[in-house]
Amino acid sequence: MGPQFFYTIEVILNGLMAGVMYALVALGFVLIFKSSGIFNYAQGVMALFAAQTLVGIQTGLVPFSHLINAVFGTDLHHFGWEIPSVLAILATTLVMIGFAWLVVRLVLKPLAGQEPIILFMATIGLAYFMEGFGDLMWGSDIKKLDVGLPQGGNIGIEESTSFLGGEEFYGFYIDNLDIWAAVIATLLVVALVVFSQYTKVGRALRAVADDHQAALSVGINLETIWVIIWSVAGFVALVAGIMWGAKLGVQFSLSLIALKALPVLMLGGFTSIPGAIVGGLIIGVGEKLFEFSIGPLIGGATENWFAYVLALVFLVFRPQGLFGEKIIERV
């Protein structure tokens, strides 16, 4: 087998790694949609805000320093300390839980019973508010996120596979960060499935997803369930923010990763956790292979639109996605 075959295998492996990163963002959409029927447009901004908060806590940034300096004429920027990554992640998790409680109390509870489009518009407003609030709180400059995860190509894999394709093949190039993301995403999915299927709270979440009114009639507190699910989605956003922030830097474009999660959801289904993973892998591998094989023939840059074209095809022939529940309305 020639080097071209092994380059194709390398493209597939890197596509799988990229697909896991897409799936991390899609998971947050699925969790909230399953429990409340709300498509949370703010999920991408939640990942950005979580990453900004993590960097701010870790590096000792003074919150709202630009506003404080402008009002009082001071020159405050840093507290002068750095916090270990583990403690900073725990503190950021608490911030996201507090954010979840505020969203439920101030946004979802007053809008309970409204049409889904009203709730969707509310999450759009929430996204823009969070984006502006995060910039005001931590600044809009590009920040480096370092939680100790290794980055760069894995030398061991590259050296151990360099013999496969002869002199023209130099081994598989796979980024260490992508490997860690794949492992963490796998553990996270397993934990979410176990939580959903085998815990009392998980069963309550599924009951709320099936029928809000029936869940209320058997004593399930809807507000508590929403706080839990938005907290879990916030933690998933934090994990996605860490991975993407470490890869690209913490900047505005981080919030746009939510757009890449939309084709993932269309393929996997809006109500399926495994579907988010499978959809992410299909999108990741598909766009890499298409760019590798067809891209040079049509001018390249196919990764920007391939996922959306594939999602459009799925919408035409299977609108509920691979694992989504088929909705039947009786009229």
mmCIF file of C-alpha atoms in Angstrom:
data_model
loop_
_atom_site.group_PDB
_atom_site.id
_atom_site.type_symbol
_atom_site.label_atom_id
_atom_site.label_comp_id
_atom_site.label_asym_id
_atom_site.label_seq_id
_atom_site.Cartn_x
_atom_site.Cartn_y
_atom_site.Cartn_z
ATOM 1 C CA MET A 1 0.000 0.000 0.000
ATOM 2 C CA GLY A 2 1.349 3.387 -1.045
ATOM 3 C CA PRO A 3 1.702 6.573 1.008
ATOM 4 C CA GLN A 4 -1.573 7.976 -0.359
ATOM 5 C CA PHE A 5 -3.506 5.247 1.453
ATOM 6 C CA PHE A 6 -1.863 6.101 4.775
ATOM 7 C CA TYR A 7 -2.368 9.830 4.238
ATOM 8 C CA THR A 8 -6.070 9.024 3.825
ATOM 9 C CA ILE A 9 -6.029 7.097 7.119
ATOM 10 C CA GLU A 10 -4.348 10.097 8.760
ATOM 11 C CA VAL A 11 -7.083 12.389 7.425
ATOM 12 C CA ILE A 12 -9.769 10.050 8.819
ATOM 13 C CA LEU A 13 -8.093 9.948 12.244
ATOM 14 C CA ASN A 14 -7.838 13.741 12.384
ATOM 15 C CA GLY A 15 -11.453 13.955 11.238
ATOM 16 C CA LEU A 16 -12.503 11.750 14.149
ATOM 17 C CA MET A 17 -10.607 14.022 16.546
ATOM 18 C CA ALA A 18 -12.263 17.134 15.080
ATOM 19 C CA GLY A 19 -15.652 15.424 15.239
ATOM 20 C CA VAL A 20 -15.269 14.851 18.971
ATOM 21 C CA MET A 21 -14.642 18.582 19.438
ATOM 22 C CA TYR A 22 -17.830 19.391 17.496
ATOM 23 C CA ALA A 23 -19.772 16.834 19.525
ATOM 24 C CA LEU A 24 -18.703 18.480 22.800
ATOM 25 C CA VAL A 25 -20.584 21.635 21.828
ATOM 26 C CA ALA A 26 -23.566 19.712 20.442
ATOM 27 C CA LEU A 27 -23.986 17.885 23.757
ATOM 28 C CA GLY A 28 -24.985 21.114 25.488
ATOM 29 C CA PHE A 29 -27.736 21.730 22.913
ATOM 30 C CA VAL A 30 -29.054 18.171 23.300
ATOM 31 C CA LEU A 31 -29.184 18.280 27.105
ATOM 32 C CA ILE A 32 -31.256 21.458 27.239
ATOM 33 C CA PHE A 33 -33.500 20.536 24.315
ATOM 34 C CA LYS A 34 -34.278 17.102 25.815
ATOM 35 C CA SER A 35 -35.336 18.506 29.183
ATOM 36 C CA SER A 36 -37.191 21.657 28.176
ATOM 37 C CA GLY A 37 -37.761 21.650 24.425
ATOM 38 C CA ILE A 38 -35.704 24.856 24.189
ATOM 39 C CA PHE A 39 -33.125 25.270 21.449
ATOM 40 C CA ASN A 40 -30.439 27.151 23.370
ATOM 41 C CA TYR A 41 -28.855 29.575 20.911
ATOM 42 C CA ALA A 42 -26.550 30.769 23.717
ATOM 43 C CA GLN A 43 -24.653 27.457 24.063
ATOM 44 C CA GLY A 44 -21.670 28.675 22.028
ATOM 45 C CA VAL A 45 -21.470 31.914 24.018
ATOM 46 C CA MET A 46 -21.679 29.858 27.220
ATOM 47 C CA ALA A 47 -18.491 28.076 26.098
ATOM 48 C CA LEU A 48 -16.840 31.451 25.424
ATOM 49 C CA PHE A 49 -17.973 32.914 28.762
ATOM 50 C CA ALA A 50 -16.817 29.810 30.658
ATOM 51 C CA ALA A 51 -13.390 29.982 28.992
ATOM 52 C CA GLN A 52 -13.094 33.725 29.721
ATOM 53 C CA THR A 53 -14.032 33.161 33.357
ATOM 54 C CA LEU A 54 -11.569 30.292 33.699
ATOM 55 C CA VAL A 55 -8.698 32.391 32.324
ATOM 56 C CA GLY A 56 -9.721 35.346 34.505
ATOM 57 C CA ILE A 57 -9.803 33.292 37.707
ATOM 58 C CA GLN A 58 -6.663 31.323 36.849
ATOM 59 C CA THR A 59 -4.513 34.363 36.044
ATOM 60 C CA GLY A 60 -5.911 36.642 38.753
ATOM 61 C CA LEU A 61 -7.604 39.198 36.487
ATOM 62 C CA VAL A 62 -9.674 41.876 38.222
ATOM 63 C CA PRO A 63 -13.301 41.572 37.041
ATOM 64 C CA PHE A 64 -14.655 44.731 35.376
ATOM 65 C CA SER A 65 -11.191 46.302 35.606
ATOM 66 C CA HIS A 66 -11.733 48.490 32.505
ATOM 67 C CA LEU A 67 -14.995 49.849 33.918
ATOM 68 C CA ILE A 68 -13.501 50.402 37.385
ATOM 69 C CA ASN A 69 -10.466 52.196 35.948
ATOM 70 C CA ALA A 70 -12.630 54.400 33.728
ATOM 71 C CA VAL A 71 -14.934 55.428 36.584
ATOM 72 C CA PHE A 72 -12.412 55.852 39.391
ATOM 73 C CA GLY A 73 -9.262 56.691 37.445
ATOM 74 C CA THR A 74 -7.356 53.697 38.869
ATOM 75 C CA ASP A 75 -4.973 51.311 37.129
ATOM 76 C CA LEU A 76 -6.160 47.896 38.349
ATOM 77 C CA HIS A 77 -5.654 44.852 36.164
ATOM 78 C CA HIS A 78 -4.381 41.883 38.199
ATOM 79 C CA PHE A 79 -4.647 40.751 41.797
ATOM 80 C CA GLY A 80 -1.059 39.504 41.584
ATOM 81 C CA TRP A 81 -1.652 35.783 42.019
ATOM 82 C CA GLU A 82 -2.233 32.716 39.891
ATOM 83 C CA ILE A 83 -4.567 29.882 40.870
ATOM 84 C CA PRO A 84 -3.868 26.199 39.996
ATOM 85 C CA SER A 85 -5.860 24.940 37.025
ATOM 86 C CA VAL A 86 -7.905 22.406 39.023
ATOM 87 C CA LEU A 87 -9.077 25.017 41.538
ATOM 88 C CA ALA A 88 -9.806 27.492 38.748
ATOM 89 C CA ILE A 89 -11.924 24.885 36.928
ATOM 90 C CA LEU A 90 -13.858 24.138 40.140
ATOM 91 C CA ALA A 91 -14.453 27.857 40.724
ATOM 92 C CA THR A 92 -15.608 28.321 37.121
ATOM 93 C CA THR A 93 -17.976 25.360 37.518
ATOM 94 C CA LEU A 94 -19.557 27.140 40.509
ATOM 95 C CA VAL A 95 -19.912 30.287 38.401
ATOM 96 C CA MET A 96 -21.699 28.309 35.667
ATOM 97 C CA ILE A 97 -24.038 26.761 38.259
ATOM 98 C CA GLY A 98 -24.847 30.250 39.533
ATOM 99 C CA PHE A 99 -25.433 31.354 35.955
ATOM 100 C CA ALA A 100 -27.821 28.418 35.431
ATOM 101 C CA TRP A 101 -29.826 29.407 38.514
ATOM 102 C CA LEU A 102 -30.100 33.016 37.307
ATOM 103 C CA VAL A 103 -31.211 31.939 33.822
ATOM 104 C CA VAL A 104 -33.950 29.733 35.234
ATOM 105 C CA ARG A 105 -35.145 32.342 37.753
ATOM 106 C CA LEU A 106 -34.957 35.420 35.530
ATOM 107 C CA VAL A 107 -35.606 34.054 32.028
ATOM 108 C CA LEU A 108 -37.208 30.615 31.920
ATOM 109 C CA LYS A 109 -39.574 30.825 34.901
ATOM 110 C CA PRO A 110 -41.278 34.069 33.766
ATOM 111 C CA LEU A 111 -41.631 32.620 30.247
ATOM 112 C CA ALA A 112 -42.906 29.188 31.305
ATOM 113 C CA GLY A 113 -45.763 28.032 29.091
ATOM 114 C CA GLN A 114 -44.893 30.398 26.225
ATOM 115 C CA GLU A 115 -44.485 29.240 22.641
ATOM 116 C CA PRO A 116 -41.107 27.618 21.797
ATOM 117 C CA ILE A 117 -40.252 30.490 19.436
ATOM 118 C CA ILE A 118 -40.523 32.925 22.376
ATOM 119 C CA LEU A 119 -38.082 30.848 24.434
ATOM 120 C CA PHE A 120 -35.749 30.549 21.441
ATOM 121 C CA MET A 121 -35.742 34.336 21.009
ATOM 122 C CA ALA A 122 -34.993 34.654 24.717
ATOM 123 C CA THR A 123 -31.867 32.505 24.308
ATOM 124 C CA ILE A 124 -30.759 34.751 21.419
ATOM 125 C CA GLY A 125 -31.039 37.735 23.729
ATOM 126 C CA LEU A 126 -29.235 35.779 26.425
ATOM 127 C CA ALA A 127 -26.388 35.018 24.006
ATOM 128 C CA TYR A 128 -25.806 38.684 23.138
ATOM 129 C CA PHE A 129 -26.093 39.707 26.793
ATOM 130 C CA MET A 130 -23.537 37.094 27.879
ATOM 131 C CA GLU A 131 -21.171 38.066 25.091
ATOM 132 C CA GLY A 132 -21.228 41.730 26.102
ATOM 133 C CA PHE A 133 -21.167 40.945 29.822
ATOM 134 C CA GLY A 134 -18.168 38.618 29.395
ATOM 135 C CA ASP A 135 -16.239 41.280 27.458
ATOM 136 C CA LEU A 136 -17.114 43.902 30.073
ATOM 137 C CA MET A 137 -16.118 41.579 32.908
ATOM 138 C CA TRP A 138 -12.869 40.129 31.525
ATOM 139 C CA GLY A 139 -11.966 42.298 28.519
ATOM 140 C CA SER A 140 -12.269 41.506 24.807
ATOM 141 C CA ASP A 141 -8.571 40.874 24.103
ATOM 142 C CA ILE A 142 -7.423 37.421 22.965
ATOM 143 C CA LYS A 143 -6.352 35.332 25.955
ATOM 144 C CA LYS A 144 -4.152 32.267 26.200
ATOM 145 C CA LEU A 145 -5.722 29.316 27.997
ATOM 146 C CA ASP A 146 -3.336 26.821 29.538
ATOM 147 C CA VAL A 147 -4.613 24.119 31.879
ATOM 148 C CA GLY A 148 -1.644 21.819 31.409
ATOM 149 C CA LEU A 149 -2.944 19.800 28.466
ATOM 150 C CA PRO A 150 -0.160 18.817 26.033
ATOM 151 C CA GLN A 151 -0.322 20.305 22.544
ATOM 152 C CA GLY A 152 1.432 19.708 19.255
ATOM 153 C CA GLY A 153 1.904 16.519 17.296
ATOM 154 C CA ASN A 154 2.310 13.260 19.151
ATOM 155 C CA ILE A 155 5.929 12.289 18.494
ATOM 156 C CA GLY A 156 5.413 8.687 19.632
ATOM 157 C CA ILE A 157 2.623 8.047 17.137
ATOM 158 C CA GLU A 158 4.502 9.829 14.368
ATOM 159 C CA GLU A 159 7.729 7.875 14.878
ATOM 160 C CA SER A 160 6.052 4.507 15.368
ATOM 161 C CA THR A 161 4.055 4.817 12.119
ATOM 162 C CA SER A 162 6.679 6.459 9.887
ATOM 163 C CA PHE A 163 7.669 3.105 8.347
ATOM 164 C CA LEU A 164 4.197 2.330 6.974
ATOM 165 C CA GLY A 165 4.223 4.205 3.672
ATOM 166 C CA GLY A 166 7.858 4.118 2.659
ATOM 167 C CA GLU A 167 10.160 7.094 2.266
ATOM 168 C CA GLU A 168 7.375 9.473 1.174
ATOM 169 C CA PHE A 169 5.352 8.948 4.365
ATOM 170 C CA TYR A 170 6.521 10.458 7.653
ATOM 171 C CA GLY A 171 4.011 8.957 10.077
ATOM 172 C CA PHE A 172 0.572 9.929 11.323
ATOM 173 C CA TYR A 173 0.365 13.499 12.614
ATOM 174 C CA ILE A 174 -2.191 13.618 15.445
ATOM 175 C CA ASP A 175 -2.377 16.536 17.871
ATOM 176 C CA ASN A 176 -2.021 15.661 21.569
ATOM 177 C CA LEU A 177 -4.816 18.078 22.458
ATOM 178 C CA ASP A 178 -7.187 16.273 20.078
ATOM 179 C CA ILE A 179 -6.314 12.954 21.739
ATOM 180 C CA TRP A 180 -7.083 14.396 25.172
ATOM 181 C CA ALA A 181 -10.323 15.902 23.866
ATOM 182 C CA ALA A 182 -11.397 12.511 22.522
ATOM 183 C CA VAL A 183 -10.675 10.787 25.850
ATOM 184 C CA ILE A 184 -12.401 13.493 27.924
ATOM 185 C CA ALA A 185 -15.429 13.584 25.612
ATOM 186 C CA THR A 186 -15.772 9.795 25.822
ATOM 187 C CA LEU A 187 -15.669 9.876 29.627
ATOM 188 C CA LEU A 188 -18.145 12.751 29.673
ATOM 189 C CA VAL A 189 -20.609 10.942 27.420
ATOM 190 C CA VAL A 190 -20.384 7.753 29.512
ATOM 191 C CA ALA A 191 -20.969 9.788 32.679
ATOM 192 C CA LEU A 192 -23.981 11.564 31.141
ATOM 193 C CA VAL A 193 -25.524 8.290 29.963
ATOM 194 C CA VAL A 194 -25.054 6.699 33.401
ATOM 195 C CA PHE A 195 -26.448 9.835 35.062
ATOM 196 C CA SER A 196 -29.467 9.892 32.754
ATOM 197 C CA GLN A 197 -30.298 6.187 32.909
ATOM 198 C CA TYR A 198 -29.381 5.028 36.410
ATOM 199 C CA THR A 199 -29.898 7.909 38.847
ATOM 200 C CA LYS A 200 -33.078 9.265 40.419
ATOM 201 C CA VAL A 201 -32.372 12.753 39.107
ATOM 202 C CA GLY A 202 -31.685 11.344 35.637
ATOM 203 C CA ARG A 203 -35.043 9.567 35.611
ATOM 204 C CA ALA A 204 -36.702 12.816 36.658
ATOM 205 C CA LEU A 205 -34.971 14.578 33.773
ATOM 206 C CA ARG A 206 -36.330 12.020 31.326
ATOM 207 C CA ALA A 207 -39.797 12.361 32.829
ATOM 208 C CA VAL A 208 -39.705 16.122 32.338
ATOM 209 C CA ALA A 209 -38.521 15.613 28.769
ATOM 210 C CA ASP A 210 -41.453 13.301 28.029
ATOM 211 C CA ASP A 211 -44.226 15.415 29.571
ATOM 212 C CA HIS A 212 -43.842 18.550 31.719
ATOM 213 C CA GLN A 213 -47.368 18.432 33.120
ATOM 214 C CA ALA A 214 -47.212 14.726 33.983
ATOM 215 C CA ALA A 215 -43.858 15.285 35.726
ATOM 216 C CA LEU A 216 -45.366 18.106 37.780
ATOM 217 C CA SER A 217 -48.345 15.932 38.725
ATOM 218 C CA VAL A 218 -46.088 13.318 40.367
ATOM 219 C CA GLY A 219 -44.201 15.894 42.417
ATOM 220 C CA ILE A 220 -41.165 16.658 40.260
ATOM 221 C CA ASN A 221 -40.004 20.240 40.758
ATOM 222 C CA LEU A 222 -39.638 21.615 37.253
ATOM 223 C CA GLU A 223 -37.561 24.608 38.334
ATOM 224 C CA THR A 224 -35.026 22.398 40.133
ATOM 225 C CA ILE A 225 -34.750 20.100 37.120
ATOM 226 C CA TRP A 226 -34.106 23.069 34.839
ATOM 227 C CA VAL A 227 -31.381 24.392 37.145
ATOM 228 C CA ILE A 228 -29.710 20.967 37.154
ATOM 229 C CA ILE A 229 -29.834 20.549 33.391
ATOM 230 C CA TRP A 230 -28.598 24.096 32.681
ATOM 231 C CA SER A 231 -25.805 23.505 35.213
ATOM 232 C CA VAL A 232 -24.798 20.284 33.434
ATOM 233 C CA ALA A 233 -24.971 22.088 30.077
ATOM 234 C CA GLY A 234 -22.831 24.847 31.586
ATOM 235 C CA PHE A 235 -20.236 22.288 32.653
ATOM 236 C CA VAL A 236 -20.263 20.759 29.156
ATOM 237 C CA ALA A 237 -19.788 24.295 27.776
ATOM 238 C CA LEU A 238 -16.835 24.720 30.140
ATOM 239 C CA VAL A 239 -15.210 21.513 28.876
ATOM 240 C CA ALA A 240 -15.779 22.583 25.267
ATOM 241 C CA GLY A 241 -14.452 26.055 26.078
ATOM 242 C CA ILE A 242 -11.292 24.565 27.591
ATOM 243 C CA MET A 243 -10.608 22.369 24.555
ATOM 244 C CA TRP A 244 -11.391 24.983 21.912
ATOM 245 C CA GLY A 245 -9.827 27.806 23.948
ATOM 246 C CA ALA A 246 -6.589 25.858 24.354
ATOM 247 C CA LYS A 247 -6.611 25.159 20.619
ATOM 248 C CA LEU A 248 -7.619 28.564 19.215
ATOM 249 C CA GLY A 249 -7.199 30.990 22.111
ATOM 250 C CA VAL A 250 -10.047 32.580 24.059
ATOM 251 C CA GLN A 251 -11.552 35.081 21.637
ATOM 252 C CA PHE A 252 -14.860 36.112 20.082
ATOM 253 C CA SER A 253 -14.690 33.451 17.355
ATOM 254 C CA LEU A 254 -14.979 30.792 20.081
ATOM 255 C CA SER A 255 -18.704 31.559 20.314
ATOM 256 C CA LEU A 256 -19.121 30.694 16.614
ATOM 257 C CA ILE A 257 -18.340 27.021 17.249
ATOM 258 C CA ALA A 258 -22.050 26.695 17.993
ATOM 259 C CA LEU A 259 -22.713 27.149 14.272
ATOM 260 C CA LYS A 260 -20.666 24.019 13.526
ATOM 261 C CA ALA A 261 -22.739 22.118 16.089
ATOM 262 C CA LEU A 262 -25.954 22.701 14.112
ATOM 263 C CA PRO A 263 -25.138 20.208 11.318
ATOM 264 C CA VAL A 264 -24.064 17.752 14.024
ATOM 265 C CA LEU A 265 -27.488 18.043 15.650
ATOM 266 C CA MET A 266 -29.297 17.690 12.324
ATOM 267 C CA LEU A 267 -27.446 14.448 11.631
ATOM 268 C CA GLY A 268 -27.568 12.927 15.098
ATOM 269 C CA GLY A 269 -30.930 14.241 16.256
ATOM 270 C CA PHE A 270 -31.776 16.967 18.744
ATOM 271 C CA THR A 271 -32.822 14.522 21.479
ATOM 272 C CA SER A 272 -30.021 11.944 21.463
ATOM 273 C CA ILE A 273 -26.760 12.117 23.428
ATOM 274 C CA PRO A 274 -25.189 9.248 21.409
ATOM 275 C CA GLY A 275 -26.519 10.957 18.290
ATOM 276 C CA ALA A 276 -24.509 14.091 19.101
ATOM 277 C CA ILE A 277 -21.347 11.988 19.232
ATOM 278 C CA VAL A 278 -22.073 10.011 16.065
ATOM 279 C CA GLY A 279 -23.137 13.158 14.206
ATOM 280 C CA GLY A 280 -19.945 14.921 15.273
ATOM 281 C CA LEU A 281 -17.798 12.042 14.051
ATOM 282 C CA ILE A 282 -19.609 11.905 10.694
ATOM 283 C CA ILE A 283 -19.207 15.654 10.182
ATOM 284 C CA GLY A 284 -15.567 15.627 11.293
ATOM 285 C CA VAL A 285 -14.520 12.726 9.072
ATOM 286 C CA GLY A 286 -16.727 13.800 6.156
ATOM 287 C CA GLU A 287 -15.419 17.353 5.908
ATOM 288 C CA LYS A 288 -11.766 16.278 6.237
ATOM 289 C CA LEU A 289 -12.086 13.541 3.609
ATOM 290 C CA PHE A 290 -14.019 15.820 1.249
ATOM 291 C CA GLU A 291 -11.402 18.564 1.581
ATOM 292 C CA PHE A 292 -8.589 16.025 1.078
ATOM 293 C CA SER A 293 -10.054 14.263 -1.955
ATOM 294 C CA ILE A 294 -12.375 16.765 -3.678
ATOM 295 C CA GLY A 295 -11.195 20.125 -2.322
ATOM 296 C CA PRO A 296 -8.136 20.497 -4.600
ATOM 297 C CA LEU A 297 -10.328 19.871 -7.659
ATOM 298 C CA ILE A 298 -12.808 22.675 -6.879
ATOM 299 C CA GLY A 299 -10.569 25.293 -5.298
ATOM 300 C CA GLY A 300 -10.466 24.152 -1.666
ATOM 301 C CA ALA A 301 -12.101 25.704 1.431
ATOM 302 C CA THR A 302 -14.824 23.052 1.383
ATOM 303 C CA GLU A 303 -14.689 22.603 5.170
ATOM 304 C CA ASN A 304 -16.615 25.881 5.517
ATOM 305 C CA TRP A 305 -19.740 24.557 3.794
ATOM 306 C CA PHE A 306 -19.584 20.757 3.482
ATOM 307 C CA ALA A 307 -21.212 20.115 6.882
ATOM 308 C CA TYR A 308 -24.210 22.315 6.059
ATOM 309 C CA VAL A 309 -24.775 20.695 2.667
ATOM 310 C CA LEU A 310 -24.667 17.255 4.291
ATOM 311 C CA ALA A 311 -27.106 18.421 6.972
ATOM 312 C CA LEU A 312 -29.452 19.760 4.268
ATOM 313 C CA VAL A 313 -29.506 16.340 2.610
ATOM 314 C CA PHE A 314 -30.397 14.740 5.947
ATOM 315 C CA LEU A 315 -33.174 17.288 6.533
ATOM 316 C CA VAL A 316 -34.760 16.336 3.208
ATOM 317 C CA PHE A 317 -34.685 12.553 3.707
ATOM 318 C CA ARG A 318 -34.606 12.115 7.506
ATOM 319 C CA PRO A 319 -35.497 15.368 9.289
ATOM 320 C CA GLN A 320 -35.377 13.812 12.784
ATOM 321 C CA GLY A 321 -31.734 12.753 12.292
ATOM 322 C CA LEU A 322 -30.162 9.320 12.726
ATOM 323 C CA PHE A 323 -31.109 8.888 16.391
ATOM 324 C CA GLY A 324 -33.828 11.515 16.856
ATOM 325 C CA GLU A 325 -37.386 10.674 17.762
ATOM 326 C CA LYS A 326 -39.874 10.879 14.930
ATOM 327 C CA ILE A 327 -42.549 13.443 15.796
ATOM 328 C CA ILE A 328 -46.098 12.533 14.863
ATOM 329 C CA GLU A 329 -48.770 15.224 15.164
ATOM 330 C CA ARG A 330 -52.431 14.294 15.004
ATOM 331 C CA VAL A 331 -54.737 16.912 13.591
#
